[in-house]
Coordinates of C-alpha atoms in Angstrom, one line a residue:
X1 CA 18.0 -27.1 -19.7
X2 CA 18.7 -25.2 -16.5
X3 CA 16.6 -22.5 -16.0
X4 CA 18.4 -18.9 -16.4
X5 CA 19.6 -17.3 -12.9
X6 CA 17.8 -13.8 -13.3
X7 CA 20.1 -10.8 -13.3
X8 CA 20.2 -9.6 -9.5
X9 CA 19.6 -5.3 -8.4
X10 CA 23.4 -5.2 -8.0
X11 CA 24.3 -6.6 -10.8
X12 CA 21.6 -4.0 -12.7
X13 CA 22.7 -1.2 -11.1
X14 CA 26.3 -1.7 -11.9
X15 CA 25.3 -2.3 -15.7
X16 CA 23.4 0.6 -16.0
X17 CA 25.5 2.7 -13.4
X18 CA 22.6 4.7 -12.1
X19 CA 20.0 3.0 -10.1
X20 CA 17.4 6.0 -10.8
X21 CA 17.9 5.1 -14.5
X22 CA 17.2 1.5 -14.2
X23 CA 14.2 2.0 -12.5
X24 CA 12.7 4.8 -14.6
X25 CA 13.2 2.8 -17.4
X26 CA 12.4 -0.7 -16.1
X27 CA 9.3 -1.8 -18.3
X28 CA 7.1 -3.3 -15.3
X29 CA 3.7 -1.7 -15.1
X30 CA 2.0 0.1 -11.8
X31 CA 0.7 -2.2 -9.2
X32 CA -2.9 -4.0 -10.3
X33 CA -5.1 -5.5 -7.4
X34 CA -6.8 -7.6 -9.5
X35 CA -4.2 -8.7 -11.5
X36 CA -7.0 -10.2 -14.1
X37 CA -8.2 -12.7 -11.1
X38 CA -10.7 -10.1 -9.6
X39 CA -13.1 -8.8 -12.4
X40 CA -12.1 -5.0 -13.0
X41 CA -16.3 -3.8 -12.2
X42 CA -19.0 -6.2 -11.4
X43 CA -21.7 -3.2 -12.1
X44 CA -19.6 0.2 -12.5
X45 CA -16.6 1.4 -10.8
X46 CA -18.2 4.4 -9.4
X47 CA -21.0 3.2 -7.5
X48 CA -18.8 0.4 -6.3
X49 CA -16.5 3.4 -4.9
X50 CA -19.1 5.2 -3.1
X51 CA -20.3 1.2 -1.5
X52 CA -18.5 1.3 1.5
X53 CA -19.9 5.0 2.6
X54 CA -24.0 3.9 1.8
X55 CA -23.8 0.4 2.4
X56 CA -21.5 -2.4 2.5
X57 CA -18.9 -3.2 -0.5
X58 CA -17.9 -6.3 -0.9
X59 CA -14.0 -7.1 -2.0
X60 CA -12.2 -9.9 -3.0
X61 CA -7.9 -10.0 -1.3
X62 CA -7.2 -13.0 -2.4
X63 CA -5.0 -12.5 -5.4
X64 CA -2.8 -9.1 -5.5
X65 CA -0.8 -10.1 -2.3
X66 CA 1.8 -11.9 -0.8
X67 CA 1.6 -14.3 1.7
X68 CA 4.5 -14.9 4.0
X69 CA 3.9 -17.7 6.6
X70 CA 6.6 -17.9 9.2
X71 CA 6.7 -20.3 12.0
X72 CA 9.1 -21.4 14.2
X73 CA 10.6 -20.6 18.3
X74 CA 12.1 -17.5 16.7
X75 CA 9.4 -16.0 14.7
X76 CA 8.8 -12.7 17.0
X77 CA 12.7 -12.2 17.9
X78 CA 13.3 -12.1 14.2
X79 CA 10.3 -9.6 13.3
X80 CA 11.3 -7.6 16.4
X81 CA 15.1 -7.4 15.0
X82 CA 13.2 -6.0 12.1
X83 CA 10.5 -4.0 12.5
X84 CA 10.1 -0.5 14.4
X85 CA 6.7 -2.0 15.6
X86 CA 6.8 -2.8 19.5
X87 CA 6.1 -6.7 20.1
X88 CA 4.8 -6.4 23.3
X89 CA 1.8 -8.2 23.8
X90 CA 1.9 -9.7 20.2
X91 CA 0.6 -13.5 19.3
X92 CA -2.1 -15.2 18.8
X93 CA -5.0 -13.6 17.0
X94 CA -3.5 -10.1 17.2
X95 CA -2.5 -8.3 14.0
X96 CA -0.5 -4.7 13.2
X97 CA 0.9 -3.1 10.5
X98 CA 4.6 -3.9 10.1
X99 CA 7.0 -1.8 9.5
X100 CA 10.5 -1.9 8.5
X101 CA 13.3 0.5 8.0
X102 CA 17.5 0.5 6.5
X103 CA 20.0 1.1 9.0
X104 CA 19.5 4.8 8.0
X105 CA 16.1 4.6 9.6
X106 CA 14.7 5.0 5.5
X107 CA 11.3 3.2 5.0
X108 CA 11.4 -0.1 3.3
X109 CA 8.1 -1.3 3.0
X110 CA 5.1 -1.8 5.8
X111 CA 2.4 -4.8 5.7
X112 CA 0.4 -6.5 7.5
X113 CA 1.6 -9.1 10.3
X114 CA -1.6 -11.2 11.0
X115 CA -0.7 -13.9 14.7
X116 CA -1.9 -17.0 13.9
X117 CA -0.3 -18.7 16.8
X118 CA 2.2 -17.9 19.6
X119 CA 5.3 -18.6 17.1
X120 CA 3.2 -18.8 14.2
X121 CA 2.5 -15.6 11.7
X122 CA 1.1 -14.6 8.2
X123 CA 2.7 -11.3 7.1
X124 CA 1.0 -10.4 3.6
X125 CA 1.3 -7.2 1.9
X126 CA 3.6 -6.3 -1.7
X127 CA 7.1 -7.9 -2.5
X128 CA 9.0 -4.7 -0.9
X129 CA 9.1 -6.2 2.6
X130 CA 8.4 -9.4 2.1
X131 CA 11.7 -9.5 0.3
X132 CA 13.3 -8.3 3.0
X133 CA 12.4 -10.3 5.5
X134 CA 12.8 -13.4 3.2
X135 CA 16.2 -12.7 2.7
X136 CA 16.8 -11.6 6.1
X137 CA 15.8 -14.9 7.5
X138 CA 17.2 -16.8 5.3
X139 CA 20.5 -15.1 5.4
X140 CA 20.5 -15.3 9.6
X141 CA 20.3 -17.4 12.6
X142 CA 16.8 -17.6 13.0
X143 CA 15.0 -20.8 14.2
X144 CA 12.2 -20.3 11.6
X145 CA 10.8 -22.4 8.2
X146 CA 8.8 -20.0 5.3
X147 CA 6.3 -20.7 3.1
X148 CA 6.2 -18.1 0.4
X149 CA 2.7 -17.7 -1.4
X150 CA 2.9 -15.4 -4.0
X151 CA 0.3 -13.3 -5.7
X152 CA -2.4 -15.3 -7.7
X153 CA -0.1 -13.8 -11.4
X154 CA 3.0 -16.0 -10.1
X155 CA 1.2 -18.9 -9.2
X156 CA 1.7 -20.6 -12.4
X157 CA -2.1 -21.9 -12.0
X158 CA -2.8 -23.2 -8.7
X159 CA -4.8 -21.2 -6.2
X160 CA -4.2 -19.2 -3.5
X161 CA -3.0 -20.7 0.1
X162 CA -6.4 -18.7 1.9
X163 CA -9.0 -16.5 0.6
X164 CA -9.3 -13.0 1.8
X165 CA -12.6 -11.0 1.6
X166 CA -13.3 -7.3 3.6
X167 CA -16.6 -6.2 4.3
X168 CA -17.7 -2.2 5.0
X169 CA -19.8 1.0 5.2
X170 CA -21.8 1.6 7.4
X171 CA -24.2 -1.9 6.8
X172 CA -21.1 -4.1 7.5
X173 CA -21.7 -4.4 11.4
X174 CA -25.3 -5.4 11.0
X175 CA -24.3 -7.7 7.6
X176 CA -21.7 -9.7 10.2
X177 CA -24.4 -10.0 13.1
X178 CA -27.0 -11.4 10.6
X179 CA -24.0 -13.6 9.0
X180 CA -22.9 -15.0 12.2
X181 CA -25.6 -15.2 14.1
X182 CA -23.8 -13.2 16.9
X183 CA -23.3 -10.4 18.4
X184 CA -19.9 -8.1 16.5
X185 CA -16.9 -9.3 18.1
X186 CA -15.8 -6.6 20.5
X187 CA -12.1 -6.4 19.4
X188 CA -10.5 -2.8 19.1
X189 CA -8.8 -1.6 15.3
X190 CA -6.8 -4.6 14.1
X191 CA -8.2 -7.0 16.6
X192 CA -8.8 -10.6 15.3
X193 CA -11.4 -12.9 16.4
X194 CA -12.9 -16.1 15.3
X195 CA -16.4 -16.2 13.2
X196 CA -18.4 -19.5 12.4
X197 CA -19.7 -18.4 8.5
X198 CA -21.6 -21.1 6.6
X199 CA -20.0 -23.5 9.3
X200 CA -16.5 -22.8 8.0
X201 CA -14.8 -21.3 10.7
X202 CA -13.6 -17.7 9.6
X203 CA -11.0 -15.3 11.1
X204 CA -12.0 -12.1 11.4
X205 CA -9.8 -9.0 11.3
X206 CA -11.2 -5.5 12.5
X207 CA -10.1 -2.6 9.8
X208 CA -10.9 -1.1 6.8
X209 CA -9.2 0.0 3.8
X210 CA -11.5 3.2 3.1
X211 CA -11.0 4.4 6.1
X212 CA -14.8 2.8 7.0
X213 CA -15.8 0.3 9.7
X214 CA -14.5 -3.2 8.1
X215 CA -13.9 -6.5 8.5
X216 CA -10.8 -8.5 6.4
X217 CA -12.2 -12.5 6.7
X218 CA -9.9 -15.3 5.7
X219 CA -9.8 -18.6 5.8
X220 CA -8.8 -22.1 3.9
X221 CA -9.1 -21.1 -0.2
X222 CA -11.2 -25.0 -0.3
X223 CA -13.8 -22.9 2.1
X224 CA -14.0 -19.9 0.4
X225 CA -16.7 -19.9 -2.4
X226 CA -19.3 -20.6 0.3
X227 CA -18.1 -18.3 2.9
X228 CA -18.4 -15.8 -0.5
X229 CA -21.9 -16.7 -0.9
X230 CA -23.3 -16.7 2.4
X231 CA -21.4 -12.9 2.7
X232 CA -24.0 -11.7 -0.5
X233 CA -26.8 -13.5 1.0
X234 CA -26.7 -12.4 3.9
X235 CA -26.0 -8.9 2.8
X236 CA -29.0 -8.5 0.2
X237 CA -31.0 -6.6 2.5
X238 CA -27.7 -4.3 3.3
X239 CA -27.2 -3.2 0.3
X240 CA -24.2 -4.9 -0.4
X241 CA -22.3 -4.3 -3.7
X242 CA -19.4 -6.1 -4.7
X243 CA -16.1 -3.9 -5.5
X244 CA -14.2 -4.8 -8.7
X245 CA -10.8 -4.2 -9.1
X246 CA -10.8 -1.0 -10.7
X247 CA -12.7 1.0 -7.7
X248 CA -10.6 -1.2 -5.0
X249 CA -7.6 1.0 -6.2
X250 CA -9.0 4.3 -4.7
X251 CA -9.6 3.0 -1.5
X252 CA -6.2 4.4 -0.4
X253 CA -6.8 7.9 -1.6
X254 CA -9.7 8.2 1.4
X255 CA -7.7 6.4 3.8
X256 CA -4.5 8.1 3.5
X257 CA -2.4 5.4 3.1
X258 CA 0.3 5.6 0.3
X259 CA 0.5 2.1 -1.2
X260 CA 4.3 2.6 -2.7
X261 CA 6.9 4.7 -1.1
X262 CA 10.7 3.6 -3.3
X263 CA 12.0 1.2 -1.0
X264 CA 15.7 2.1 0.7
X265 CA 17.2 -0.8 -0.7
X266 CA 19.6 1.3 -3.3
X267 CA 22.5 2.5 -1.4
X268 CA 25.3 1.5 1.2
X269 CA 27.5 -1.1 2.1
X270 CA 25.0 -2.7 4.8
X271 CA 22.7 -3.4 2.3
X272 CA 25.0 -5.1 -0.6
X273 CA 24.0 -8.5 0.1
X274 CA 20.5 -8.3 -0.3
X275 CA 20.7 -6.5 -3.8
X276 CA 22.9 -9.3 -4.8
X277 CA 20.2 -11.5 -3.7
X278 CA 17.8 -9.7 -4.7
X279 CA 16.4 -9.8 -8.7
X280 CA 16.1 -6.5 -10.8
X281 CA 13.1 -7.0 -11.7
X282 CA 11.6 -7.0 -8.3
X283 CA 13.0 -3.3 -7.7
X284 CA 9.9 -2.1 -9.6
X285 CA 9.5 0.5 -11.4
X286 CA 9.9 4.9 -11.5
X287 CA 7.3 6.7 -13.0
X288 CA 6.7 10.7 -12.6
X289 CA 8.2 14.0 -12.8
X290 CA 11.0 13.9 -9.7
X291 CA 14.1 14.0 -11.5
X292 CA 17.0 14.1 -9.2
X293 CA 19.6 11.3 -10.5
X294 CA 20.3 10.8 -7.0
X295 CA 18.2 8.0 -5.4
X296 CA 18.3 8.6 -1.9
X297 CA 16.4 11.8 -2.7
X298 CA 13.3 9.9 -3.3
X299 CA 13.5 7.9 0.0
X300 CA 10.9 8.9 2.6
X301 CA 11.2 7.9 6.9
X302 CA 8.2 6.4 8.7
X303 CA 7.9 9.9 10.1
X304 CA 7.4 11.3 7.0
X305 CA 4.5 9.0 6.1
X306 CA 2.8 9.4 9.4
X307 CA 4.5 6.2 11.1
X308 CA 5.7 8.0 14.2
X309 CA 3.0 6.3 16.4
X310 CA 3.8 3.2 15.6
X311 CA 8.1 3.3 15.9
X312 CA 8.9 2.2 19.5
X313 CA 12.2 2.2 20.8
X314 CA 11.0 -0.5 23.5
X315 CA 13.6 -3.5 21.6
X316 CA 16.1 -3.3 19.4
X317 CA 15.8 -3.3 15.7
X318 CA 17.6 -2.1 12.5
X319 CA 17.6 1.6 12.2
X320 CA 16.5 2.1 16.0
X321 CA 19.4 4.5 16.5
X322 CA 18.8 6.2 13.1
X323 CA 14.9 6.8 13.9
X324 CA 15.6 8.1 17.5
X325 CA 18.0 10.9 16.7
X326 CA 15.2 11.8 13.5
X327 CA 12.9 11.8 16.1
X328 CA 12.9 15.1 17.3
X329 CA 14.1 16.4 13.7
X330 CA 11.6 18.7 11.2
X331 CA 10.3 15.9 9.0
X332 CA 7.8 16.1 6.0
X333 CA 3.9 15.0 6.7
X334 CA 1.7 13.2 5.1
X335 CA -0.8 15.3 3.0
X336 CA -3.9 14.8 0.1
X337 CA -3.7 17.2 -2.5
X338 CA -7.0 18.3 -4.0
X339 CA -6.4 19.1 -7.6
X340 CA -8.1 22.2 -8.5
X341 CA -10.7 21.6 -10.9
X342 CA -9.8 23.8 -13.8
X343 CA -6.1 23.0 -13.9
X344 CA -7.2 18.9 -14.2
X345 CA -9.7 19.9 -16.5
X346 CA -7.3 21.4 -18.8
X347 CA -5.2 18.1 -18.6
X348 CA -7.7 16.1 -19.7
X349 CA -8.9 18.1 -22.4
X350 CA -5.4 18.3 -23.7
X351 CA -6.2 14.7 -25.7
X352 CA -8.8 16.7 -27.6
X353 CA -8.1 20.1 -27.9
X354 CA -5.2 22.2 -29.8
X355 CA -1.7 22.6 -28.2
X356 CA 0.0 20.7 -25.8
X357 CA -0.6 17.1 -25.1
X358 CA 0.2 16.3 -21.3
X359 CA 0.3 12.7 -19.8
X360 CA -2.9 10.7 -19.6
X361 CA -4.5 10.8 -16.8
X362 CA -5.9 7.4 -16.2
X363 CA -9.3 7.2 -13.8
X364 CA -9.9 6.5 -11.6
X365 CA -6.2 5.5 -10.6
X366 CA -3.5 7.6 -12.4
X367 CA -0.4 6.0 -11.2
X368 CA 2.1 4.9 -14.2
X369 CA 5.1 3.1 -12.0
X370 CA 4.9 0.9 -9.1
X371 CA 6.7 3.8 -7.3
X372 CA 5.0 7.3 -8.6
X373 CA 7.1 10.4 -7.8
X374 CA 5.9 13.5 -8.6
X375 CA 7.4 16.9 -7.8
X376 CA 5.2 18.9 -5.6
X377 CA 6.8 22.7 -5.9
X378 CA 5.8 25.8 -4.1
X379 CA 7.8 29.1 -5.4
X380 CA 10.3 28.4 -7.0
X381 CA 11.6 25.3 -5.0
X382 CA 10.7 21.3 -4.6
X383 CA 8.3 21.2 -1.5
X384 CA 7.9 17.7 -1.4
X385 CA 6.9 14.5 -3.3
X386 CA 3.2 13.3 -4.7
X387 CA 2.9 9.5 -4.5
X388 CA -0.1 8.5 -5.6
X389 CA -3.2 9.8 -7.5
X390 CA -6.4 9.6 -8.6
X391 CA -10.2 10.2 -8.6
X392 CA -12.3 10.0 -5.6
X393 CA -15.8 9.9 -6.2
X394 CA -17.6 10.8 -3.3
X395 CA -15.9 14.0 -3.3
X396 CA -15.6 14.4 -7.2
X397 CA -11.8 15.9 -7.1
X398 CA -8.5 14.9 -8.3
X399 CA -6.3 14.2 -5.2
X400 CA -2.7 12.3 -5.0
X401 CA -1.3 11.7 -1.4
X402 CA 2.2 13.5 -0.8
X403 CA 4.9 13.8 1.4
X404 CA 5.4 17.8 1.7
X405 CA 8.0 19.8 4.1
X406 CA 6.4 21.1 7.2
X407 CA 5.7 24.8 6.4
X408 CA 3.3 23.5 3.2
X409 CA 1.9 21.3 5.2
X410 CA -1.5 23.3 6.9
X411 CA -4.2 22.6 5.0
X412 CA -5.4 25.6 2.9
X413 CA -1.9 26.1 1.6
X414 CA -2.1 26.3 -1.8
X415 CA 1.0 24.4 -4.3
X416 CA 1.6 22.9 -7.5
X417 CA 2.3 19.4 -8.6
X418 CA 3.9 18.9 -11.7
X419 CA 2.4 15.8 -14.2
X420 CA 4.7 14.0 -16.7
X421 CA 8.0 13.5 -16.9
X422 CA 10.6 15.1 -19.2
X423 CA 12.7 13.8 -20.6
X424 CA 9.8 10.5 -20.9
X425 CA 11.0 7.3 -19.9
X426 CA 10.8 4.1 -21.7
X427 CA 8.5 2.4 -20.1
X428 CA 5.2 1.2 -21.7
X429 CA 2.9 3.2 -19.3
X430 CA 4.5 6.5 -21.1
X431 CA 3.6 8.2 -24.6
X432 CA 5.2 11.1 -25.9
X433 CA 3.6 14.1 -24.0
X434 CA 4.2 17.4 -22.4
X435 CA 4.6 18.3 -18.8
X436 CA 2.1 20.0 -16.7
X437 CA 1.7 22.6 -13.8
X438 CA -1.6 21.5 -11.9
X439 CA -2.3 24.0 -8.7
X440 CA -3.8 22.2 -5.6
X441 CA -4.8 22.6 -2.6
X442 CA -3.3 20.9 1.1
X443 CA -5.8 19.1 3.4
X444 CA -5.5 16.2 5.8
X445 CA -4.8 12.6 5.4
X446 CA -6.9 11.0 5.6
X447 CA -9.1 12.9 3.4
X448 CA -12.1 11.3 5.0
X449 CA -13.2 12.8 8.5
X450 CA -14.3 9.7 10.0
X451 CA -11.2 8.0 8.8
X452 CA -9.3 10.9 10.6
X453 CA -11.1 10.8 13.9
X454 CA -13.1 7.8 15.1
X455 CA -11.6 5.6 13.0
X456 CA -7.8 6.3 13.6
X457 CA -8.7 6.9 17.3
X458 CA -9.3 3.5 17.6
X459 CA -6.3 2.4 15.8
X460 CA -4.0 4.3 18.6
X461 CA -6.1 3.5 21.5

């Protein structure tokens, strides 16, 4: 029997005849990083969270992300055509964080773009923009072959095409030195270099999700169980603490980077083709307060998520003219919201006390779509939009990381984000509850100081 050609976005959206509808409703749960292939805590969650600040924490990449390998004479025309990201100076053993962008100059998705050889790359990150360049190189003239490796869930059994294991804290330099036998490699923020571990040879990647000093190593999956074990021996004196799944989903709330902006993919005529090629279910799905039925309210610009430094008007690329004439423009910023104590207390406490019951708060990671859109309000007016939330345990608050309007955005200011949504949606995530004022409190993202300073220094030197 021939298998069933899945209903494409298009298609969806004319069915339903909102695309803000579909999506709140779609019944697909919130992003997982372990995805049942990464145990959710090897000791508890938070002592594995506060790893990477005392020692070195250990995580496993291997199984939540996609892998696309492209190769071919055109590889870097067609990712310049794409991305806002300047190319100059791009191949082998170099590495950035891609960006793309609709012809509006609305954010798509970002990952990273990992140069394996001068017209050979690995771009691995979630579906959003891997999609999108899929289809886009498939759909053009490009002089390029793909090979697609999906997370470990859509496998259907076999294993990933590499491992993928990050080291860091403070212990991770000395961990690597003692590992290799060598000196660190002297390459700036997302610099690669080569490493010889347990006499597999090991590519090294300088970054860290935390916002700490880290390594990402990958390598042939065949070669990965003993690269794994010479990482923990080596790092027994360190410390060294391996991360579950569960505590690997806060990383982002130090480092200040927001994991799932909505992709631009809903409206205009440029982009009809790709929702027809595109399946449904791959849109993902809606999950907070926001409410506006129009969808291009809850799209978001790489300036608006702190992108600026890396859009470059050096080639041309798909929403170049859009970006430049936003460039100038009032934009929102990038923020973390510190919940204020009593306010998240009172949410919690709602599950055991009299009155209103407001939406669970799950911890540490709270988000209950793959895209989570809160309304942050100030007065008596939308100031901007909370995308993702959670506990941090080093600094025992509450935060979410939001896009807010430029006069909320010094920190100090105080404003409100609203928790549940009303009417409630039919996804699985959501019970019946009530909504929620919570008062917070603006401050930087990164949260983390070194992550703000030395750390992103590097990344823009």
């Amino acid at each position: 029997m021939d298998k069933a050609i899945p209903e494409s976005l298009q298609a969806a959206i004319d069915r339903v005849g909102n695309a803000v509808d579909l999506i709140r409703d779609q019944p697909i749960r919130a992003f997982s990083h372990g995805l049942g292939f990464v145990p959710r805590e090897f000791t508890n969650w938070r002592e594995e969270a506060l790893a990477w600040h005392t020692s070195c924490a250990l995580m496993d990449q291997s199984h939540h992300m996609t892998d696309l390998f492209i190769e071919g004479p055109d590889t870097v025309r067609l990712l310049e055509h794409l991305g806002v990201n300047s190319f100059a100076g791009f191949g082998n053993d170099k590495a950035k964080q891609f960006v793309a962008v609709n012809g509006d100059g609305h954010y798509i998705g970002d990952a990273v773009l990992f140069g394996l050889g001068d017209t050979s790359v690995d771009l691995v990150g979630r579906r959003t923009v891997i999609d999108w360049v899929e289809f886009n190189a498939r759909s053009g003239d490009w002089d390029v072959t793909l090979d697609r490796d999906p997370q470990s869930v859509q496998r259907g059994g076999r294993p990933p095409r590499l491992y993928r294991f990050e080291v860091q804290g403070p212990s991770a330099g000395p961990l690597v030195e003692k590992l290799t036998g060598q000196p660190i490699p002297d390459v700036r923020f997302f610099g690669m270099a080569t490493l010889s571990i347990a006499g597999h040879r090991a590519r090294a990647v300088r970054h860290g999700m935390a916002g700490q000093v880290g390594f990402e190593l990958f390598g042939p999956w065949e070669e990965g169980a003993e690269v794994y074990d010479a990482i923990l021996r080596a790092g027994e004196e360190f410390g060294i603490k391996r991360v579950g799944s569960v505590a690997y989903s806060t990383a982002n709330l130090e480092s200040g980077w927001i994991p799932g902006p909505l992709p631009a993919i809903f409206t205009g005529d440029d982009l009809a083709a790709y929702r027809a090629w595109l399946p449904a279910t791959s849109a993902g799905s809606l999950g907070g307060s926001m409410a506006s039925k129009d969808i291009t309210d809850y799209y978001v610009t790489p300036y608006d998520l702190g992108y600026g430094r890396l859009v470059k008007f050096d080639h041309d690329f798909v929403g170049r003219d859009a970006l430049r004439a936003r460039a100038e423009l009032p934009h929102r910023h990038k923020v973390t919201l510190v919940w204020h104590p009593d306010d998240a207390a009172r949410l919690f406490s709602s599950l055991w006390t009299p009155g209103p019951t407001y939406k669970y708060f799950d911890i540490p990671k709270a988000r209950y779509g793959q895209f989570q859109m809160d309304a942050v309000l100030a007065g008596d007016r939308q100031a901007g939009i909370s995308m993702d939330c959670g506990y941090v345990v080093r600094d025992q608050a509450v935060v979410s990381l939001a896009v807010v309007d430029e006069e909320f955005a010094r920190p100090g200011t105080e404003v409100r984000v609203l928790w549940g949504e009303s009417p409630c949606s039919a996804k699985p995530t959501v019970e019946p509850h009530d909504q929620v004022e919570v008062r917070a409190t603006v401050e930087s993202a990164p949260l983390d100081r070194f992550a703000r300073t030395k750390y992103r220094a590097a990344a823009q030197a």
